[in-house]
Short mmCIF file of N, CA and C in Angstrom, two decimals:
data_model
loop_
_atom_site.label_atom_id
_atom_site.label_comp_id
_atom_site.label_asym_id
_atom_site.label_seq_id
_atom_site.Cartn_x
_atom_site.Cartn_y
_atom_site.Cartn_z
N MET A 752 0.73 -1.20 -0.21
CA MET A 752 -0.09 0.13 -0.19
C MET A 752 0.90 1.21 -0.15
N THR A 753 0.62 2.29 -0.85
CA THR A 753 1.43 3.64 -1.21
C THR A 753 1.05 4.46 0.20
N LYS A 754 1.90 5.30 0.28
CA LYS A 754 1.72 6.21 1.59
C LYS A 754 0.40 7.12 1.27
N LEU A 755 0.08 7.37 0.01
CA LEU A 755 -1.13 7.85 -0.42
C LEU A 755 -2.44 7.18 -0.03
N GLU A 756 -2.26 5.83 -0.17
CA GLU A 756 -3.52 4.91 0.11
C GLU A 756 -3.63 4.87 1.54
N GLN A 757 -2.40 4.82 2.03
CA GLN A 757 -2.88 4.85 3.74
C GLN A 757 -3.34 6.13 4.18
N ILE A 758 -3.00 7.31 3.54
CA ILE A 758 -3.45 8.09 4.17
C ILE A 758 -5.35 8.30 3.77
N GLU A 759 -5.75 8.03 2.37
CA GLU A 759 -6.76 7.99 2.21
C GLU A 759 -7.46 7.05 3.01
N LYS A 760 -6.97 5.88 3.32
CA LYS A 760 -7.54 5.00 4.21
C LYS A 760 -7.66 5.54 5.54
N SER A 761 -7.09 6.44 6.19
CA SER A 761 -7.10 6.74 7.33
C SER A 761 -7.97 7.64 7.15
N VAL A 762 -7.98 8.57 6.31
CA VAL A 762 -9.13 9.59 6.24
C VAL A 762 -10.51 9.13 6.11
N ALA A 763 -10.66 8.06 5.65
CA ALA A 763 -12.12 7.54 5.37
C ALA A 763 -12.20 6.92 6.68
N GLU A 764 -11.42 6.46 7.47
CA GLU A 764 -12.02 6.33 8.52
C GLU A 764 -12.18 7.05 9.94
N LEU A 765 -11.89 8.66 9.74
CA LEU A 765 -12.16 9.57 10.63
C LEU A 765 -13.85 9.68 10.83
N SER A 766 -13.87 10.17 12.07
CA SER A 766 -15.23 10.12 12.61
C SER A 766 -15.48 11.73 11.91
N ALA A 767 -16.99 12.07 11.89
CA ALA A 767 -17.22 13.50 11.23
C ALA A 767 -16.51 14.52 12.10
N GLU A 768 -16.27 14.50 13.19
CA GLU A 768 -15.66 15.81 14.01
C GLU A 768 -14.35 15.47 13.64
N GLU A 769 -13.76 14.38 13.65
CA GLU A 769 -12.20 14.40 13.38
C GLU A 769 -12.12 14.80 11.70
N LEU A 770 -12.99 14.51 10.69
CA LEU A 770 -12.87 14.72 9.36
C LEU A 770 -12.63 16.19 9.51
N LYS A 771 -13.54 16.93 10.10
CA LYS A 771 -14.05 18.46 10.29
C LYS A 771 -12.70 19.02 10.51
N ALA A 772 -12.14 18.35 11.57
CA ALA A 772 -10.92 19.08 12.35
C ALA A 772 -9.66 18.95 11.13
N PHE A 773 -9.48 17.88 10.39
CA PHE A 773 -8.67 17.61 9.38
C PHE A 773 -8.83 18.40 8.38
N ALA A 774 -10.16 18.71 7.80
CA ALA A 774 -10.48 19.59 7.19
C ALA A 774 -9.91 21.08 6.96
N VAL A 775 -10.14 21.69 8.37
CA VAL A 775 -9.41 22.88 8.81
C VAL A 775 -8.22 22.85 8.84
N TRP A 776 -7.52 21.65 9.23
CA TRP A 776 -6.06 21.72 9.55
C TRP A 776 -5.30 21.82 7.93
N PHE A 777 -6.18 21.06 7.12
CA PHE A 777 -5.71 20.83 5.69
C PHE A 777 -5.65 21.92 4.91
N GLU A 778 -6.71 22.86 4.67
CA GLU A 778 -7.31 23.85 4.13
C GLU A 778 -5.90 25.07 4.73
N ALA A 779 -5.65 24.85 5.95
CA ALA A 779 -5.01 25.92 6.57
C ALA A 779 -3.42 25.55 6.04
N LEU A 780 -2.89 24.22 5.69
CA LEU A 780 -1.81 23.82 5.24
C LEU A 780 -1.80 24.34 3.86
N ARG A 781 -2.90 24.13 3.33
CA ARG A 781 -2.71 24.76 1.85
C ARG A 781 -2.59 26.18 1.49
N ALA A 782 -3.17 26.90 2.60
CA ALA A 782 -3.15 28.14 2.29
C ALA A 782 -1.64 28.69 2.68
N ASP A 783 -1.26 27.82 3.46
CA ASP A 783 0.49 28.30 3.77
C ASP A 783 1.25 28.09 2.67
N MET A 784 1.01 26.97 1.91
CA MET A 784 1.65 26.50 0.86
C MET A 784 1.56 27.67 -0.28
N TRP A 785 0.20 27.79 -0.48
CA TRP A 785 0.12 29.28 -1.36
C TRP A 785 0.60 30.25 -1.22
N ASP A 786 0.72 30.76 0.11
CA ASP A 786 1.49 32.02 0.74
C ASP A 786 3.27 31.74 0.50
N ARG A 787 3.44 30.81 0.49
CA ARG A 787 4.95 30.45 0.36
C ARG A 787 5.30 30.42 -1.01
N GLN A 788 4.45 29.90 -1.87
CA GLN A 788 4.52 29.98 -3.42
C GLN A 788 4.47 31.53 -3.78
N ILE A 789 3.55 32.38 -3.71
CA ILE A 789 3.54 33.49 -3.79
C ILE A 789 4.88 34.45 -3.21
N GLU A 790 4.93 33.88 -2.29
CA GLU A 790 6.20 35.16 -1.59
C GLU A 790 7.68 34.44 -2.36
N ALA A 791 7.93 33.31 -2.87
CA ALA A 791 8.81 32.60 -3.63
C ALA A 791 8.76 33.18 -4.97
N ASP A 792 7.38 33.76 -5.69
CA ASP A 792 7.04 34.16 -6.93
C ASP A 792 7.38 35.43 -6.97
N SER A 793 7.47 36.23 -6.01
CA SER A 793 7.15 37.76 -5.94
C SER A 793 8.54 38.52 -6.47
N GLY A 794 8.39 39.36 -7.11
CA GLY A 794 9.53 40.26 -7.78
C GLY A 794 10.15 39.38 -9.19
N ARG A 795 9.63 38.50 -9.39
CA ARG A 795 9.52 37.75 -10.94
C ARG A 795 9.17 38.76 -12.22
N LEU A 796 8.02 39.36 -11.77
CA LEU A 796 7.62 40.00 -13.00
C LEU A 796 7.96 41.67 -12.67
N ASP A 797 8.63 41.77 -11.82
CA ASP A 797 9.00 42.95 -11.73
C ASP A 797 9.65 43.96 -12.99
N LYS A 798 10.75 43.06 -13.70
CA LYS A 798 11.26 43.46 -14.76
C LYS A 798 10.50 43.87 -16.06
N LEU A 799 9.46 42.88 -16.15
CA LEU A 799 8.51 43.19 -16.99
C LEU A 799 7.54 44.27 -17.04
N ALA A 800 7.21 44.55 -15.54
CA ALA A 800 6.27 45.56 -15.31
C ALA A 800 7.02 47.05 -15.63
N GLU A 801 8.12 47.26 -15.10
CA GLU A 801 8.79 48.23 -15.22
C GLU A 801 9.08 48.76 -16.92
N GLN A 802 9.15 47.25 -17.28
CA GLN A 802 9.37 47.85 -18.87
C GLN A 802 8.18 48.34 -19.34
N ALA A 803 6.95 47.96 -19.45
CA ALA A 803 5.80 48.13 -19.59
C ALA A 803 5.29 49.46 -19.32
N LEU A 804 6.01 50.02 -17.96
CA LEU A 804 5.45 51.15 -17.77
C LEU A 804 6.34 52.13 -18.27
N ALA A 805 7.66 51.87 -18.64
CA ALA A 805 8.76 52.65 -19.51
C ALA A 805 7.99 52.87 -20.96
N ASP A 806 7.62 51.90 -21.39
CA ASP A 806 6.98 51.94 -22.88
C ASP A 806 5.78 53.04 -22.94
N HIS A 807 4.89 52.65 -21.66
CA HIS A 807 3.88 53.66 -21.53
C HIS A 807 4.09 55.12 -21.54
N ARG A 808 5.12 55.30 -20.69
CA ARG A 808 5.65 56.64 -20.56
C ARG A 808 6.32 57.20 -21.81
N ALA A 809 6.90 56.25 -22.23
CA ALA A 809 7.36 56.84 -23.73
C ALA A 809 6.61 56.99 -24.82
N GLY A 810 5.16 56.81 -24.55
CA GLY A 810 4.21 56.79 -25.76
C GLY A 810 4.24 55.76 -26.54
N ARG A 811 4.82 54.35 -26.49
CA ARG A 811 4.76 53.33 -27.11
C ARG A 811 3.50 52.36 -26.93
N THR A 812 2.70 52.85 -26.31
CA THR A 812 1.27 52.24 -26.02
C THR A 812 0.08 52.62 -26.40
N ARG A 813 -1.03 51.82 -26.82
CA ARG A 813 -2.30 52.48 -27.14
C ARG A 813 -3.37 51.95 -26.28
N PRO A 814 -4.65 52.81 -26.42
CA PRO A 814 -5.51 52.19 -25.57
C PRO A 814 -6.45 50.87 -25.88
N LEU A 815 -6.68 50.24 -24.98
CA LEU A 815 -7.39 48.75 -25.50
C LEU A 815 -8.83 49.10 -26.26
#
């Protein structure tokens, strides 16, 4: 049995109250992982944004 299968089996055996607590914990984990991903990605588009703003200020853009 794989680790994932073991986890699935364990989760399926939780009581309703335990499952609710697990869901709260898991959602917090996912949110934390998302926050860390955003933090790791921050700044990646700064150079492109600066170039776009420079192009706009130089008149090299047009309204949509």
